[in-house]
C-alpha positions as a printed Julia matrix, in Angstrom:
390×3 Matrix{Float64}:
 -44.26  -16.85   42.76
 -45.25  -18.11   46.21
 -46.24  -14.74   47.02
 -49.19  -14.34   44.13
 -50.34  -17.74   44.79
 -51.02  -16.36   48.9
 -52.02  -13.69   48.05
 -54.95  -15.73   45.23
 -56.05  -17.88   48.1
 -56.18  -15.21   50.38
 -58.85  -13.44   47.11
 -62.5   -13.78   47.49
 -64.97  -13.61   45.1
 -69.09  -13.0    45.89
 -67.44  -13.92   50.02
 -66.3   -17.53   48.69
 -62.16  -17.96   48.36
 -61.81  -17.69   44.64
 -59.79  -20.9    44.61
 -63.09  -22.78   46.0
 -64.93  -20.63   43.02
 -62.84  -21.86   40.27
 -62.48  -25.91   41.5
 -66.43  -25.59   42.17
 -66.99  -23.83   38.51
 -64.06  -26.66   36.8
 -66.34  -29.7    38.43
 -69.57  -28.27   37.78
 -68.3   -27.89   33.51
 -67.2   -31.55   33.94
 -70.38  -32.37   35.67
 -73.01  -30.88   33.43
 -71.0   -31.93   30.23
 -71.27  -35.74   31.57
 -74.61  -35.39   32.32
 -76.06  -33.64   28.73
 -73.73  -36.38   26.69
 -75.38  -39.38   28.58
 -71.57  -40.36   29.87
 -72.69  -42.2    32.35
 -76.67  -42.84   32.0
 -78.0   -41.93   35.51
 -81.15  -40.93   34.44
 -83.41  -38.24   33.12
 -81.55  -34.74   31.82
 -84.27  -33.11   34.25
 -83.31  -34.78   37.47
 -79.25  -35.19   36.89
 -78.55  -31.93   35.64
 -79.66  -30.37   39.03
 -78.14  -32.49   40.92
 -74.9   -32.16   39.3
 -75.05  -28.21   39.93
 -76.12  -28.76   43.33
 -73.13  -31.14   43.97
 -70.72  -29.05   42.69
 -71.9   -25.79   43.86
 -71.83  -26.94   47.23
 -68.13  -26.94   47.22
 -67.95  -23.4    47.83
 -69.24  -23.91   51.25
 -66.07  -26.65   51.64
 -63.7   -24.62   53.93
 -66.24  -21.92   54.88
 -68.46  -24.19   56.1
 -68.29  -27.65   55.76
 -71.13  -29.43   57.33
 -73.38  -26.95   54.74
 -71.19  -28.65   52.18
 -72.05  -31.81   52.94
 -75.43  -31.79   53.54
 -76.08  -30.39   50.31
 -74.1   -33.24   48.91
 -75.75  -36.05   51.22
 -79.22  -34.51   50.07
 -78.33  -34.05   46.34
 -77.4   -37.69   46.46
 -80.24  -39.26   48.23
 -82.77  -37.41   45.75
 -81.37  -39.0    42.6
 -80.83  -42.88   44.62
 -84.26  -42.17   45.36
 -85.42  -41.04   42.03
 -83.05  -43.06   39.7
 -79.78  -44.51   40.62
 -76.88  -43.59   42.82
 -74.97  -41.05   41.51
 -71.64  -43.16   40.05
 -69.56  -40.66   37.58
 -66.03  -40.0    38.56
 -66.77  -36.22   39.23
 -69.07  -37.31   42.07
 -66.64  -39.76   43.54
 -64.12  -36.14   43.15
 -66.7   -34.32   44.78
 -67.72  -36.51   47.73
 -63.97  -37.05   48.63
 -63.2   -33.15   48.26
 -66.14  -32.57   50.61
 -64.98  -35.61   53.13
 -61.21  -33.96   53.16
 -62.48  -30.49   53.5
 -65.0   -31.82   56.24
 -62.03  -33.08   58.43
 -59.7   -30.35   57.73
 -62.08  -27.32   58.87
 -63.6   -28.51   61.67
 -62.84  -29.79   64.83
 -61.85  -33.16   65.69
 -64.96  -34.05   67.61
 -67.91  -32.59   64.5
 -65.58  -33.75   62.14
 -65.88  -37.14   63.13
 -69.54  -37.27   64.12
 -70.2   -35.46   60.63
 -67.78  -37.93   58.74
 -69.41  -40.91   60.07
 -72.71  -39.67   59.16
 -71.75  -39.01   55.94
 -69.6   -42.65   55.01
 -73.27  -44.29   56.77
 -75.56  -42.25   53.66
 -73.05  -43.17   51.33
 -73.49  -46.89   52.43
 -77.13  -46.64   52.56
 -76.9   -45.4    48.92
 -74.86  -48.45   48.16
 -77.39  -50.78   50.02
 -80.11  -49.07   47.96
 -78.28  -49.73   44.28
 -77.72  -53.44   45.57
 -73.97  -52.68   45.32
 -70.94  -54.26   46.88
 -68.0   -51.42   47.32
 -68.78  -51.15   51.49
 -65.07  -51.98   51.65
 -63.95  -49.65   49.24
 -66.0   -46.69   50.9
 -65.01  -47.16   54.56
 -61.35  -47.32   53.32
 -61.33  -44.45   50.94
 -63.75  -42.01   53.04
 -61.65  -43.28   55.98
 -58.21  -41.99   54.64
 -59.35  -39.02   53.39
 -60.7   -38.25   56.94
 -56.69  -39.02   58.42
 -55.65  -37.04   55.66
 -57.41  -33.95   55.97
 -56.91  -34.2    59.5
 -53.6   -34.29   59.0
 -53.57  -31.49   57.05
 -55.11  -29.36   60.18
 -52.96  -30.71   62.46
 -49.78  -29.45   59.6
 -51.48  -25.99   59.49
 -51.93  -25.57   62.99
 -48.39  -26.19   63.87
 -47.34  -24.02   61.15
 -49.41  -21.25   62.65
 -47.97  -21.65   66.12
 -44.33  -21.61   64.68
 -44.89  -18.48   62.91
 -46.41  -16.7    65.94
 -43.82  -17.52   67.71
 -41.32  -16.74   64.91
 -42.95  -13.41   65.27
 -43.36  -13.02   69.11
 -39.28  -13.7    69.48
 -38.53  -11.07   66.61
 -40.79   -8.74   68.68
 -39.42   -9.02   71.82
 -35.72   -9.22   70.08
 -36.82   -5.74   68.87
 -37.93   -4.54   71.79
 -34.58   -5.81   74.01
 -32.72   -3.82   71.38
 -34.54   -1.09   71.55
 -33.75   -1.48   75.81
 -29.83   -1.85   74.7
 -30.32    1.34   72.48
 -31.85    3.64   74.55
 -29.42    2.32   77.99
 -26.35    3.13   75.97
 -27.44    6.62   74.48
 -28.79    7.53   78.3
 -25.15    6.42   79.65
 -23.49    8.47   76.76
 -25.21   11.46   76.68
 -25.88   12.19   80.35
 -22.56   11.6    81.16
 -20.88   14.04   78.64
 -23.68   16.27   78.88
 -23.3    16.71   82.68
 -19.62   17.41   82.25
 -19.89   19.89   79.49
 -22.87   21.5    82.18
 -20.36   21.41   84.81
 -17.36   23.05   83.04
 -19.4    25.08   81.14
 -20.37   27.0    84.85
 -16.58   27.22   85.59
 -15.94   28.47   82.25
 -18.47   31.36   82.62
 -17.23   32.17   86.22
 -13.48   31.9    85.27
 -14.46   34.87   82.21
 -15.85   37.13   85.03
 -13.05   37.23   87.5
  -9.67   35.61   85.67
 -10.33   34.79   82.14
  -6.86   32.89   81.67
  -8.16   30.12   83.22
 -11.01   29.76   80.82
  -8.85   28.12   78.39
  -9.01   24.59   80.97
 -13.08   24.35   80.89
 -13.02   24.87   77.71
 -10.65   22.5    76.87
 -12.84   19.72   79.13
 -15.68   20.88   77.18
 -14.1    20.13   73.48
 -12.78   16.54   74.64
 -15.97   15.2    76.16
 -18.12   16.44   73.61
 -15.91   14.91   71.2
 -15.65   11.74   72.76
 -19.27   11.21   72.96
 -19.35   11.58   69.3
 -16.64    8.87   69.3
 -19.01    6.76   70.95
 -22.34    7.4    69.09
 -20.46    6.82   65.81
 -19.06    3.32   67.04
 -22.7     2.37   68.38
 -23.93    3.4    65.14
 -21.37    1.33   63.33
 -22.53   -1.48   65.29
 -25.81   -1.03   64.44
 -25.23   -0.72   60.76
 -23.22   -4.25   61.11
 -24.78   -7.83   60.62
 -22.4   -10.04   62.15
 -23.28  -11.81   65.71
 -20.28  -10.32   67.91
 -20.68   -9.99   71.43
 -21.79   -6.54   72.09
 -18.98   -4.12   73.42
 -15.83   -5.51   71.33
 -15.18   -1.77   70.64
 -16.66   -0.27   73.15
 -15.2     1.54   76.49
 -13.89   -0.81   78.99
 -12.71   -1.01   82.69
  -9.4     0.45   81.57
 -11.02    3.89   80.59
 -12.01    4.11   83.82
  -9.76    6.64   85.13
 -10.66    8.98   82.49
 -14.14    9.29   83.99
 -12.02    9.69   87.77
 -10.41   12.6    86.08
 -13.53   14.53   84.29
 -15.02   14.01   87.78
 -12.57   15.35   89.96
 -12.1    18.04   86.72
 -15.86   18.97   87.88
 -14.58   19.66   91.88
 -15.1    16.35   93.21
 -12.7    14.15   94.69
 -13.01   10.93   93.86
 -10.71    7.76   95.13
 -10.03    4.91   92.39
  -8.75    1.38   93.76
  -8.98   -0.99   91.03
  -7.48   -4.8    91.97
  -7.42   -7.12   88.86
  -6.13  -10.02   88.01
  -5.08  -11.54   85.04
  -7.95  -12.89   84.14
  -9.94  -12.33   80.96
 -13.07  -10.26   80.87
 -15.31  -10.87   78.45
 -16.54   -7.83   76.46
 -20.1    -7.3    77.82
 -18.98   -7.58   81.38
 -15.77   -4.56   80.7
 -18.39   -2.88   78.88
 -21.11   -2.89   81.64
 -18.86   -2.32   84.27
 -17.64    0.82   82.64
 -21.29    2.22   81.94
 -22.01    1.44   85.91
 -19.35    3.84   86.61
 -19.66    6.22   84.61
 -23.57    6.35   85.68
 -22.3     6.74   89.17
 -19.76    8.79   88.25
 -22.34   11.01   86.84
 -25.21   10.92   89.09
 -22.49   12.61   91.64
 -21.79   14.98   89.51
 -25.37   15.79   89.17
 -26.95   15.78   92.46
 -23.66   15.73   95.16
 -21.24   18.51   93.65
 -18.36   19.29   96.07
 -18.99   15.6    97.65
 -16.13   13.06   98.08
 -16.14    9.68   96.12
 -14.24    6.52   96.32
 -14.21    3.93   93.22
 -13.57    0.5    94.11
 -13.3    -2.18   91.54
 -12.17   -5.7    92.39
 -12.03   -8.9    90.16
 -12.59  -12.04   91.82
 -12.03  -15.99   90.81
 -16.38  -15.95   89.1
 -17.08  -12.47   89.52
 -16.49   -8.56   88.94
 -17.38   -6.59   92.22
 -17.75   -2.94   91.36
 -18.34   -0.17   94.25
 -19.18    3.14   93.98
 -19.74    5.46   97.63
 -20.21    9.42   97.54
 -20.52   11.57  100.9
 -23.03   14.25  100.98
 -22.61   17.29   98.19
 -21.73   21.23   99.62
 -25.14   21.61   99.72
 -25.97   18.5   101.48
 -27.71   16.96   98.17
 -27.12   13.27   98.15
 -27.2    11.67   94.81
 -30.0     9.19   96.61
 -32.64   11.6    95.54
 -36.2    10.59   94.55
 -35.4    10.27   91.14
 -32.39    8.8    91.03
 -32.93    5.94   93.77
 -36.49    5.56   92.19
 -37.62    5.14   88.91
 -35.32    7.25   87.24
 -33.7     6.11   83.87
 -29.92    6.01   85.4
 -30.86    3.08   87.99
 -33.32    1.41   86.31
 -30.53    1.17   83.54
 -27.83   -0.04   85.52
 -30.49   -2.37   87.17
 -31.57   -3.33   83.58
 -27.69   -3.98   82.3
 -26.46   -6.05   85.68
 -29.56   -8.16   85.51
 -29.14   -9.4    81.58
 -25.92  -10.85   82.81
 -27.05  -12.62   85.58
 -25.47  -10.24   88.3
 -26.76   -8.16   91.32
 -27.4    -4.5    92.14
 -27.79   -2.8    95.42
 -28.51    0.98   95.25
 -29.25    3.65   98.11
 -28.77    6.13  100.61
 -26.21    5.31  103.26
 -26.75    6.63  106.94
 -24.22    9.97  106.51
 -26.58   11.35  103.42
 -24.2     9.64  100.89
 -24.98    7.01   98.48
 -23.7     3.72   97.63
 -23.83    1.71   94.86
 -22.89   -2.26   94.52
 -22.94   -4.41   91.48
 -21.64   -7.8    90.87
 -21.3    -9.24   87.59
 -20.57  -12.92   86.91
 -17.27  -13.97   85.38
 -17.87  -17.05   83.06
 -15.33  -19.53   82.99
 -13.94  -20.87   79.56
 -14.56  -18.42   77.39
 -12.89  -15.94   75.01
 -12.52  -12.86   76.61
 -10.87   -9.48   76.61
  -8.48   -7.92   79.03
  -9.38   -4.66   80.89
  -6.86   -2.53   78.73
């Protein structure tokens, strides 16, 4: 219902709203019947009757433009004072105070007023002309209807401003998610597809010159490719939810940490793990960021430093998670500090992106032997329900 009466306002007809149209046509019926039955007398057929279409035609201009409104109305008026007598019908008095409200409400404050006052002083004058007495009764009327229909703008403009920003926070909700999204399919795919790359070279060269040993590549490949469907359908699933739980409830933790140690050193790198917590909770987004900084790091020396040596340091303090990730030089002498990867690349600028939404620190880049290190620190929040690492 609220819908089709928008969408009516919102309907023009000939360029005028067509709810302007029809309270202009309903007036002008009312109008021109008072005026052929006599009811009231305000003189000749020939001089009211245009007048009276004048009046109430000119409330089409009302919210398009106003001051056109009424001048026509001011002008109407002081023809039949003039001619005959003020006009006094009840329509009229509906007319002038539609054309003061819409006056106020349409324009700004400052031509609003000017063109308000203007129009209460020809209404007075008309008064002073007919020898009447209702000065009173004008300024207050006119005068409220001016409040009111300012009022009204000042309603509509806040209304305006709350929707836009209604809209602006859904937008930028959107496009956060969208951030969230894309970070956790980069940090799921690119790890398992780099150690299904990996194995799937040592599967090919263990074929050639002992095919027994196959059967372990292989095997590497089936579980990570499988896992990463494990994860895609549980992000999925948490897409398709609509409750408000913290992101990462079921989601990889600290404690699945040493399966990423193994698929690395699986790949031939060696890779140290130290991991010193306490009893502590962790809440979920922090267990579920620090696993995705790993396994980013994890990955990016599988990548670019094959053959290098790693060590995996993870220690939980009193307010925060320190997590520390430090890779010599690969065979070749690759370092995973490369241009892309220290630069703009998506890895980075995803762990940046993650750290950063919960308030913590990053440090990333090439150390002095060719290696690369890696330092983030996430905040701990006190009081609040949390997970352990499992």
């Amino acid at each position: 219902m609220w819908h089709a009466v928008v969408r009516l306002r919102r309907r023009r007809l000939a360029g005028f709203p067509v709810p302007d149209v029809a309270l202009a046509a309903l007036l002008c019926i009312v109008a021109v019947a008072s005026v052929l039955t006599g009811n009231p007398d305000e003189g000749p057929v020939a001089l009211t009757l245009p007048v009276a279409v004048a009046t109430t035609a000119a409330l089409l201009w009302r919210r398009r433009e106003p001051l056109v409104c009424v001048a026509i109305i001011v002008m109407a008026g002081f023809v039949q004072t003039v001619a005959s007598q003020p006009p006094g019908s009840l329509w009229s008095l509906a007319v002038y105070a539609i054309a003061m409200y819409s006056l106020a409400a349409y324009r700004s404050e400052g031509v609003a007023a000017v063109a308000g006052a203007v129009f209460v002083a020809a209404l007075l004058v008309q008064e002073r002309i007919d020898n009447g007495v209702d000065y009173v009764f004008i300024l207050l009327l006119f005068g409220g209807l001016w409040l009111l229909g300012r009022l009204s703008r000042y309603w509509r403009t806040r209304v305006s401003t709350a929707e836009q920003r209604q809209h602006e926070a859904a937008r930028l909700a959107v496009a956060e998610e969208r951030v969230r999204i894309a970070r956790e399919l980069h940090d799921i795919v690119a790890h398992s597809l780099s150690v299904i790359a990996v194995q799937s070279d040592a599967a090919e060269a263990a074929l050639v010159s002992a095919p027994d040993r196959a059967a372990a590549p292989v095997q590497a490949i089936r579980s990570t490719a499988r896992g990463a469907l494990g994860e895609i359908r549980r992000m999925l699933d948490v897409l398709r939810t609509d409750d408000d739980e913290l992101p990462g409830v079921d989601s990889p933790g600290i404690g699945a940490i040493e399966g990423l140690v193994e698929a690395t050193r699986a790949s031939g790198c060696s890779v140290e793990l130290d991991v010193r917590l306490t009893d502590a909770l962790v809440p979920p987004e922090v267990d579920l960021a620090g696993y995705r900084i790993i396994q980013e790091c994890l990955t990016n020396v599988r990548k670019h430093a094959h053959g290098a040596d790693a060590v995996v340091t993870i220690t939980q303090e009193r307010s925060r998670l320190v997590l520390r990730v430090t890779n010599t030089a690969g065979e070749n002498g690759s370092a995973v500090g490369g241009k892309q990867t220290a630069g703009g690349g998506y890895g980075v600028r995803g762990m940046r992106e993650r750290v950063e939404s919960l308030g913590g620190t990053l440090h990333a880049g090439p150390t002095a032997d060719g290696g690369f290190e890696a330092d983030a620190v996430l905040p701990l929040p006190a009081g609040r329900r949390s997970r352990r690492p499992s």
